[in-house]
Amino acid sequence: MSMLEDLDRRVMWHPFTQMAEWEPLVIERGEGNYLIDTQGRRYLDGVSSLWCNVHGHNHPRLNRALREQLERIAHSTFLGLTHEPGIRLGAALVEVAPPGLSRVFYSDSGSTAVEIALKQSFQYWQLRGRPTKQRFLRLGSAYHGDTLGAVGVGGIDLFHRIFGPLLVQSIAIPSPALVGAAAALDRLAQELDTRAHELAAFVVEPLVQGAAGMLVHPQGFLARAAELCRAYGVHLIADEVATGFGRTGTLFACEQEGVAPDFLCLGKGIAGGYLPLAATLSTEEIYEAFLGPRPALRQFFHGHTFTANPLACAVGLESLALLREETLPRAQPHLASLARSADHMRQLSAVREVRQCGLMIGIELVPRETRLLGAEVCERARQHGVILRPLGDVVVWMPPLTIGADDVALLEEATRAAIGEIC
Ligand SMILES: Cc1ncc(COP(=O)(O)O)c(C=O)c1O
């Protein structure tokens, strides 16, 4: 065992990891779609470093933007001060976001982007003289992050149940991917009809529920849900932390159903996967409710030390330009290669179902009692040169948008070999 592996075992505690069975893999460098460990072994980054890498690692344009900002300043606060990269990225986000979203509130993770939307929605109704509107609707098996507010609107038992006593309770609408659009919409309409007066917002991952195992919604669900929320005066919070920045094949998933939410939560790919950054976009109508003379105390009392970190914003600005100019237009053939490989995986007897929305793919294995097949397959895939992570029995493919045909072939071969050896 190397000195670093040994030190890791002695001092580190890794997220979502059973440390009793932890095998360290020390990554030293990244090159394009590949991660390289301290032994010089190369691995295809099959999950974009937890769904955030957009253009591959070590990209010259992003590196340059980061270096140039570093020569100016690494960090200064956004509480009471402002700076050019923050302002310019905010304006660029407003330009590309669904219509009506005109205000940008930064934070530093997907979870905080969701917390902020929940708190802003809640405070908005208080400020507008509707104090009973305090509760949130969400989908079954929803995932919106790991901070307590975000867990309160989450529905993945494995991650969330133990924290139940600590949480704001939310109301679940069955996932349309599991019960069909009509049944989910009926239930949504019912909840809105009986308790719109106590509902602040409906929070939803548009088109695909990622952490639930890549559950893809039937077409039309999002658009109809948005209409219902609007009709009943309940905010729609679109959590595009996972789906944003090209992951579903368009810049934002909401675009595909012509939906303009009241809040848009962004994270992960916002800075190309380089640095922690997130944003919560909202409408002018929401923003204006928070205005007034200082003693009226209407302002939003929320902020983080690293809100709008200038390095992250500078990379985010360059990343968005790169995405629109090159990465997204060039991703279309990669989507087709991935769809073909997904089809091949469907043929395997150990595979129960394959679900795909753009570059978000879930390969659900036929479960076996007492075995964590997803984890075993992903661990084995490393021996075939690919880094994967499971969601229960679902093996996830979520490569950078820059994945080419050869890399898709490696992704498929490695996954197929690992499934063959484990299942
Ligand atoms: C839809 C969605 N929302 C929020 C989050 C939380 O983001 P973060 O891990 O950056 O806090 C995630 C993370 O996977 C996500 O998929």
PDB file of C-alpha atoms in Angstrom, residues 125-309:
ATOM      1  CA  TRP A 125     -45.324  33.933   0.744  1.00  0.00           C
ATOM      2  CA  GLN A 126     -44.731  35.371   4.219  1.00  0.00           C
ATOM      3  CA  LEU A 127     -43.812  38.715   2.687  1.00  0.00           C
ATOM      4  CA  ARG A 128     -46.860  38.681   0.407  1.00  0.00           C
ATOM      5  CA  GLY A 129     -49.227  38.180   3.337  1.00  0.00           C
ATOM      6  CA  ARG A 130     -49.894  34.464   2.739  1.00  0.00           C
ATOM      7  CA  PRO A 131     -48.369  33.019   5.951  1.00  0.00           C
ATOM      8  CA  THR A 132     -50.134  29.643   5.703  1.00  0.00           C
ATOM      9  CA  LYS A 133     -48.232  28.711   2.541  1.00  0.00           C
ATOM     10  CA  GLN A 134     -45.438  26.804   4.274  1.00  0.00           C
ATOM     11  CA  ARG A 135     -45.372  23.263   2.880  1.00  0.00           C
ATOM     12  CA  PHE A 136     -43.684  21.639  -0.090  1.00  0.00           C
ATOM     13  CA  LEU A 137     -44.712  19.022  -2.616  1.00  0.00           C
ATOM     14  CA  ARG A 138     -42.092  16.699  -4.112  1.00  0.00           C
ATOM     15  CA  LEU A 139     -41.953  13.466  -6.081  1.00  0.00           C
ATOM     16  CA  GLY A 140     -41.578   9.971  -4.673  1.00  0.00           C
ATOM     17  CA  SER A 141     -37.892   8.894  -4.680  1.00  0.00           C
ATOM     18  CA  ALA A 142     -36.869  12.536  -5.093  1.00  0.00           C
ATOM     19  CA  TYR A 143     -33.289  13.585  -4.399  1.00  0.00           C
ATOM     20  CA  HIS A 144     -32.364  17.225  -3.926  1.00  0.00           C
ATOM     21  CA  GLY A 145     -29.199  17.049  -1.821  1.00  0.00           C
ATOM     22  CA  ASP A 146     -27.941  16.216   1.646  1.00  0.00           C
ATOM     23  CA  THR A 147     -28.429  19.338   3.763  1.00  0.00           C
ATOM     24  CA  LEU A 148     -31.462  19.124   6.028  1.00  0.00           C
ATOM     25  CA  GLY A 149     -33.846  21.293   3.996  1.00  0.00           C
ATOM     26  CA  ALA A 150     -32.977  19.390   0.828  1.00  0.00           C
ATOM     27  CA  VAL A 151     -33.341  16.061   2.643  1.00  0.00           C
ATOM     28  CA  GLY A 152     -36.784  17.244   3.822  1.00  0.00           C
ATOM     29  CA  VAL A 153     -37.938  17.289   0.196  1.00  0.00           C
ATOM     30  CA  GLY A 154     -36.113  14.037  -0.570  1.00  0.00           C
ATOM     31  CA  GLY A 155     -37.718  10.626  -0.817  1.00  0.00           C
ATOM     32  CA  ILE A 156     -34.937   8.047  -1.020  1.00  0.00           C
ATOM     33  CA  ASP A 157     -35.455   5.907   2.047  1.00  0.00           C
ATOM     34  CA  LEU A 158     -31.943   4.530   2.078  1.00  0.00           C
ATOM     35  CA  PHE A 159     -30.409   7.998   2.448  1.00  0.00           C
ATOM     36  CA  HIS A 160     -33.194   9.931   4.143  1.00  0.00           C
ATOM     37  CA  ARG A 161     -35.273   7.799   6.505  1.00  0.00           C
ATOM     38  CA  ILE A 162     -32.898   7.908   9.462  1.00  0.00           C
ATOM     39  CA  PHE A 163     -33.014  11.715   9.514  1.00  0.00           C
ATOM     40  CA  GLY A 164     -36.837  11.810   9.546  1.00  0.00           C
ATOM     41  CA  PRO A 165     -37.198  13.363  13.017  1.00  0.00           C
ATOM     42  CA  LEU A 166     -34.972  16.285  11.998  1.00  0.00           C
ATOM     43  CA  LEU A 167     -36.836  17.230   8.843  1.00  0.00           C
ATOM     44  CA  VAL A 168     -39.401  19.605   7.496  1.00  0.00           C
ATOM     45  CA  GLN A 169     -42.065  17.179   6.279  1.00  0.00           C
ATOM     46  CA  SER A 170     -43.012  17.308   2.604  1.00  0.00           C
ATOM     47  CA  ILE A 171     -45.859  15.734   0.662  1.00  0.00           C
ATOM     48  CA  ALA A 172     -44.982  13.100  -1.951  1.00  0.00           C
ATOM     49  CA  ILE A 173     -46.547  12.817  -5.390  1.00  0.00           C
ATOM     50  CA  PRO A 174     -45.833   9.334  -6.826  1.00  0.00           C
ATOM     51  CA  SER A 175     -43.081   9.419  -9.420  1.00  0.00           C
ATOM     52  CA  PRO A 176     -44.587   9.644 -12.932  1.00  0.00           C
ATOM     53  CA  ALA A 177     -41.834   7.298 -14.107  1.00  0.00           C
ATOM     54  CA  LEU A 178     -43.330   4.579 -11.893  1.00  0.00           C
ATOM     55  CA  VAL A 179     -47.091   5.236 -11.976  1.00  0.00           C
ATOM     56  CA  GLY A 180     -47.460   6.990 -15.347  1.00  0.00           C
ATOM     57  CA  ALA A 181     -48.034  10.649 -16.118  1.00  0.00           C
ATOM     58  CA  ALA A 182     -51.829  10.549 -15.769  1.00  0.00           C
ATOM     59  CA  ALA A 183     -51.837   9.036 -12.267  1.00  0.00           C
ATOM     60  CA  ALA A 184     -49.077  11.375 -11.037  1.00  0.00           C
ATOM     61  CA  LEU A 185     -50.837  14.418 -12.479  1.00  0.00           C
ATOM     62  CA  ASP A 186     -54.182  13.381 -10.959  1.00  0.00           C
ATOM     63  CA  ARG A 187     -52.568  13.164  -7.569  1.00  0.00           C
ATOM     64  CA  LEU A 188     -50.810  16.494  -8.046  1.00  0.00           C
ATOM     65  CA  ALA A 189     -54.091  18.143  -9.051  1.00  0.00           C
ATOM     66  CA  GLN A 190     -55.792  16.620  -6.013  1.00  0.00           C
ATOM     67  CA  GLU A 191     -53.152  17.921  -3.591  1.00  0.00           C
ATOM     68  CA  LEU A 192     -53.208  21.359  -5.193  1.00  0.00           C
ATOM     69  CA  ASP A 193     -56.967  21.465  -5.100  1.00  0.00           C
ATOM     70  CA  THR A 194     -57.268  20.564  -1.432  1.00  0.00           C
ATOM     71  CA  ARG A 195     -54.320  22.438   0.028  1.00  0.00           C
ATOM     72  CA  ALA A 196     -52.961  25.131  -2.300  1.00  0.00           C
ATOM     73  CA  HIS A 197     -53.515  27.578   0.580  1.00  0.00           C
ATOM     74  CA  GLU A 198     -50.843  25.772   2.609  1.00  0.00           C
ATOM     75  CA  LEU A 199     -48.405  24.978  -0.217  1.00  0.00           C
ATOM     76  CA  ALA A 200     -45.379  27.143  -0.999  1.00  0.00           C
ATOM     77  CA  ALA A 201     -43.898  25.150  -3.874  1.00  0.00           C
ATOM     78  CA  PHE A 202     -43.598  21.923  -5.821  1.00  0.00           C
ATOM     79  CA  VAL A 203     -39.955  20.892  -6.213  1.00  0.00           C
ATOM     80  CA  VAL A 204     -39.059  18.623  -9.096  1.00  0.00           C
ATOM     81  CA  GLU A 205     -36.081  17.254 -11.031  1.00  0.00           C
ATOM     82  CA  PRO A 206     -37.178  17.978 -14.624  1.00  0.00           C
ATOM     83  CA  LEU A 207     -37.353  15.035 -17.092  1.00  0.00           C
ATOM     84  CA  VAL A 208     -35.216  12.612 -15.110  1.00  0.00           C
ATOM     85  CA  GLN A 209     -34.868  11.737 -11.428  1.00  0.00           C
ATOM     86  CA  GLY A 210     -31.152  11.053 -11.311  1.00  0.00           C
ATOM     87  CA  ALA A 211     -30.328   9.655  -7.875  1.00  0.00           C
ATOM     88  CA  ALA A 212     -33.570   7.626  -7.877  1.00  0.00           C
ATOM     89  CA  GLY A 213     -31.838   5.482 -10.520  1.00  0.00           C
ATOM     90  CA  MET A 214     -32.274   7.586 -13.688  1.00  0.00           C
ATOM     91  CA  LEU A 215     -36.082   7.429 -13.665  1.00  0.00           C
ATOM     92  CA  VAL A 216     -37.172   9.119 -16.887  1.00  0.00           C
ATOM     93  CA  HIS A 217     -40.531  10.926 -16.792  1.00  0.00           C
ATOM     94  CA  PRO A 218     -43.115  10.316 -19.474  1.00  0.00           C
ATOM     95  CA  GLN A 219     -43.164  13.102 -22.031  1.00  0.00           C
ATOM     96  CA  GLY A 220     -45.526  15.950 -21.146  1.00  0.00           C
ATOM     97  CA  PHE A 221     -45.508  15.428 -17.361  1.00  0.00           C
ATOM     98  CA  LEU A 222     -43.348  18.455 -16.624  1.00  0.00           C
ATOM     99  CA  ALA A 223     -45.311  20.843 -18.852  1.00  0.00           C
ATOM    100  CA  ARG A 224     -48.648  19.779 -17.381  1.00  0.00           C
ATOM    101  CA  ALA A 225     -47.319  19.893 -13.796  1.00  0.00           C
ATOM    102  CA  ALA A 226     -46.053  23.438 -14.443  1.00  0.00           C
ATOM    103  CA  GLU A 227     -49.494  24.494 -15.735  1.00  0.00           C
ATOM    104  CA  LEU A 228     -51.189  23.050 -12.663  1.00  0.00           C
ATOM    105  CA  CYS A 229     -48.825  24.808 -10.252  1.00  0.00           C
ATOM    106  CA  ARG A 230     -49.359  28.104 -12.041  1.00  0.00           C
ATOM    107  CA  ALA A 231     -53.150  27.682 -11.999  1.00  0.00           C
ATOM    108  CA  TYR A 232     -53.159  27.051  -8.238  1.00  0.00           C
ATOM    109  CA  GLY A 233     -50.610  29.758  -7.311  1.00  0.00           C
ATOM    110  CA  VAL A 234     -47.914  27.360  -6.083  1.00  0.00           C
ATOM    111  CA  HIS A 235     -44.267  27.930  -7.051  1.00  0.00           C
ATOM    112  CA  LEU A 236     -42.507  25.454  -9.317  1.00  0.00           C
ATOM    113  CA  ILE A 237     -38.901  24.826  -8.268  1.00  0.00           C
ATOM    114  CA  ALA A 238     -36.975  23.105 -11.076  1.00  0.00           C
ATOM    115  CA  ASP A 239     -33.913  21.376  -9.642  1.00  0.00           C
ATOM    116  CA  GLU A 240     -31.577  21.187 -12.648  1.00  0.00           C
ATOM    117  CA  VAL A 241     -28.504  20.515 -10.530  1.00  0.00           C
ATOM    118  CA  ALA A 242     -28.035  17.183 -12.334  1.00  0.00           C
ATOM    119  CA  THR A 243     -29.892  17.826 -15.609  1.00  0.00           C
ATOM    120  CA  GLY A 244     -28.514  21.315 -16.345  1.00  0.00           C
ATOM    121  CA  PHE A 245     -25.666  22.297 -18.665  1.00  0.00           C
ATOM    122  CA  GLY A 246     -26.358  19.885 -21.484  1.00  0.00           C
ATOM    123  CA  ARG A 247     -26.830  16.593 -19.628  1.00  0.00           C
ATOM    124  CA  THR A 248     -30.196  15.813 -21.197  1.00  0.00           C
ATOM    125  CA  GLY A 249     -29.109  16.927 -24.681  1.00  0.00           C
ATOM    126  CA  THR A 250     -30.311  20.538 -24.345  1.00  0.00           C
ATOM    127  CA  LEU A 251     -28.791  23.279 -22.220  1.00  0.00           C
ATOM    128  CA  PHE A 252     -31.572  22.852 -19.638  1.00  0.00           C
ATOM    129  CA  ALA A 253     -34.108  20.037 -19.358  1.00  0.00           C
ATOM    130  CA  CYS A 254     -36.991  22.533 -18.889  1.00  0.00           C
ATOM    131  CA  GLU A 255     -36.451  23.696 -22.485  1.00  0.00           C
ATOM    132  CA  GLN A 256     -37.631  20.363 -23.848  1.00  0.00           C
ATOM    133  CA  GLU A 257     -41.138  20.967 -22.497  1.00  0.00           C
ATOM    134  CA  GLY A 258     -41.169  24.748 -22.854  1.00  0.00           C
ATOM    135  CA  VAL A 259     -41.359  25.165 -19.068  1.00  0.00           C
ATOM    136  CA  ALA A 260     -40.451  28.406 -17.295  1.00  0.00           C
ATOM    137  CA  PRO A 261     -40.255  27.612 -13.557  1.00  0.00           C
ATOM    138  CA  ASP A 262     -40.397  30.165 -10.735  1.00  0.00           C
ATOM    139  CA  PHE A 263     -37.035  28.928  -9.420  1.00  0.00           C
ATOM    140  CA  LEU A 264     -34.203  27.171 -11.249  1.00  0.00           C
ATOM    141  CA  CYS A 265     -31.537  25.428  -9.144  1.00  0.00           C
ATOM    142  CA  LEU A 266     -28.139  24.967 -10.789  1.00  0.00           C
ATOM    143  CA  GLY A 267     -24.926  23.336  -9.562  1.00  0.00           C
ATOM    144  CA  LYS A 268     -22.574  20.529 -10.641  1.00  0.00           C
ATOM    145  CA  GLY A 269     -21.746  21.499 -14.274  1.00  0.00           C
ATOM    146  CA  ILE A 270     -22.175  25.245 -13.742  1.00  0.00           C
ATOM    147  CA  ALA A 271     -18.390  25.704 -13.488  1.00  0.00           C
ATOM    148  CA  GLY A 272     -17.625  22.884 -15.931  1.00  0.00           C
ATOM    149  CA  GLY A 273     -17.014  20.563 -12.975  1.00  0.00           C
ATOM    150  CA  TYR A 274     -13.911  22.514 -11.926  1.00  0.00           C
ATOM    151  CA  LEU A 275     -14.932  24.278  -8.717  1.00  0.00           C
ATOM    152  CA  PRO A 276     -17.821  24.355  -6.239  1.00  0.00           C
ATOM    153  CA  LEU A 277     -20.444  26.800  -7.434  1.00  0.00           C
ATOM    154  CA  ALA A 278     -24.238  26.856  -7.552  1.00  0.00           C
ATOM    155  CA  ALA A 279     -26.982  29.316  -8.386  1.00  0.00           C
ATOM    156  CA  THR A 280     -30.681  29.727  -7.669  1.00  0.00           C
ATOM    157  CA  LEU A 281     -32.466  31.765 -10.312  1.00  0.00           C
ATOM    158  CA  SER A 282     -35.844  33.357  -9.650  1.00  0.00           C
ATOM    159  CA  THR A 283     -38.287  35.791 -11.226  1.00  0.00           C
ATOM    160  CA  GLU A 284     -38.503  39.568 -10.850  1.00  0.00           C
ATOM    161  CA  GLU A 285     -41.861  39.148  -9.116  1.00  0.00           C
ATOM    162  CA  ILE A 286     -40.247  36.994  -6.407  1.00  0.00           C
ATOM    163  CA  TYR A 287     -37.228  39.289  -6.081  1.00  0.00           C
ATOM    164  CA  GLU A 288     -39.394  42.383  -5.708  1.00  0.00           C
ATOM    165  CA  ALA A 289     -41.249  40.940  -2.717  1.00  0.00           C
ATOM    166  CA  PHE A 290     -37.980  41.142  -0.772  1.00  0.00           C
ATOM    167  CA  LEU A 291     -37.480  44.883  -1.429  1.00  0.00           C
ATOM    168  CA  GLY A 292     -38.205  47.642   1.081  1.00  0.00           C
ATOM    169  CA  PRO A 293     -36.477  50.053   3.436  1.00  0.00           C
ATOM    170  CA  ARG A 294     -33.741  48.423   5.547  1.00  0.00           C
ATOM    171  CA  PRO A 295     -35.594  48.622   8.883  1.00  0.00           C
ATOM    172  CA  ALA A 296     -38.489  46.638   7.342  1.00  0.00           C
ATOM    173  CA  LEU A 297     -36.126  43.612   7.377  1.00  0.00           C
ATOM    174  CA  ARG A 298     -37.538  42.077   4.208  1.00  0.00           C
ATOM    175  CA  GLN A 299     -34.154  41.034   2.822  1.00  0.00           C
ATOM    176  CA  PHE A 300     -33.152  37.409   2.384  1.00  0.00           C
ATOM    177  CA  PHE A 301     -30.996  36.526   5.400  1.00  0.00           C
ATOM    178  CA  HIS A 302     -28.923  33.788   3.823  1.00  0.00           C
ATOM    179  CA  GLY A 303     -25.357  33.610   2.497  1.00  0.00           C
ATOM    180  CA  HIS A 304     -22.215  31.521   2.559  1.00  0.00           C
ATOM    181  CA  THR A 305     -18.593  32.534   3.006  1.00  0.00           C
ATOM    182  CA  PHE A 306     -17.736  31.344  -0.503  1.00  0.00           C
ATOM    183  CA  THR A 307     -20.921  32.558  -2.231  1.00  0.00           C
ATOM    184  CA  ALA A 308     -19.946  33.599  -5.800  1.00  0.00           C
ATOM    185  CA  ASN A 309     -16.288  32.635  -5.454  1.00  0.00           C
TER     186      ASN A 309
END
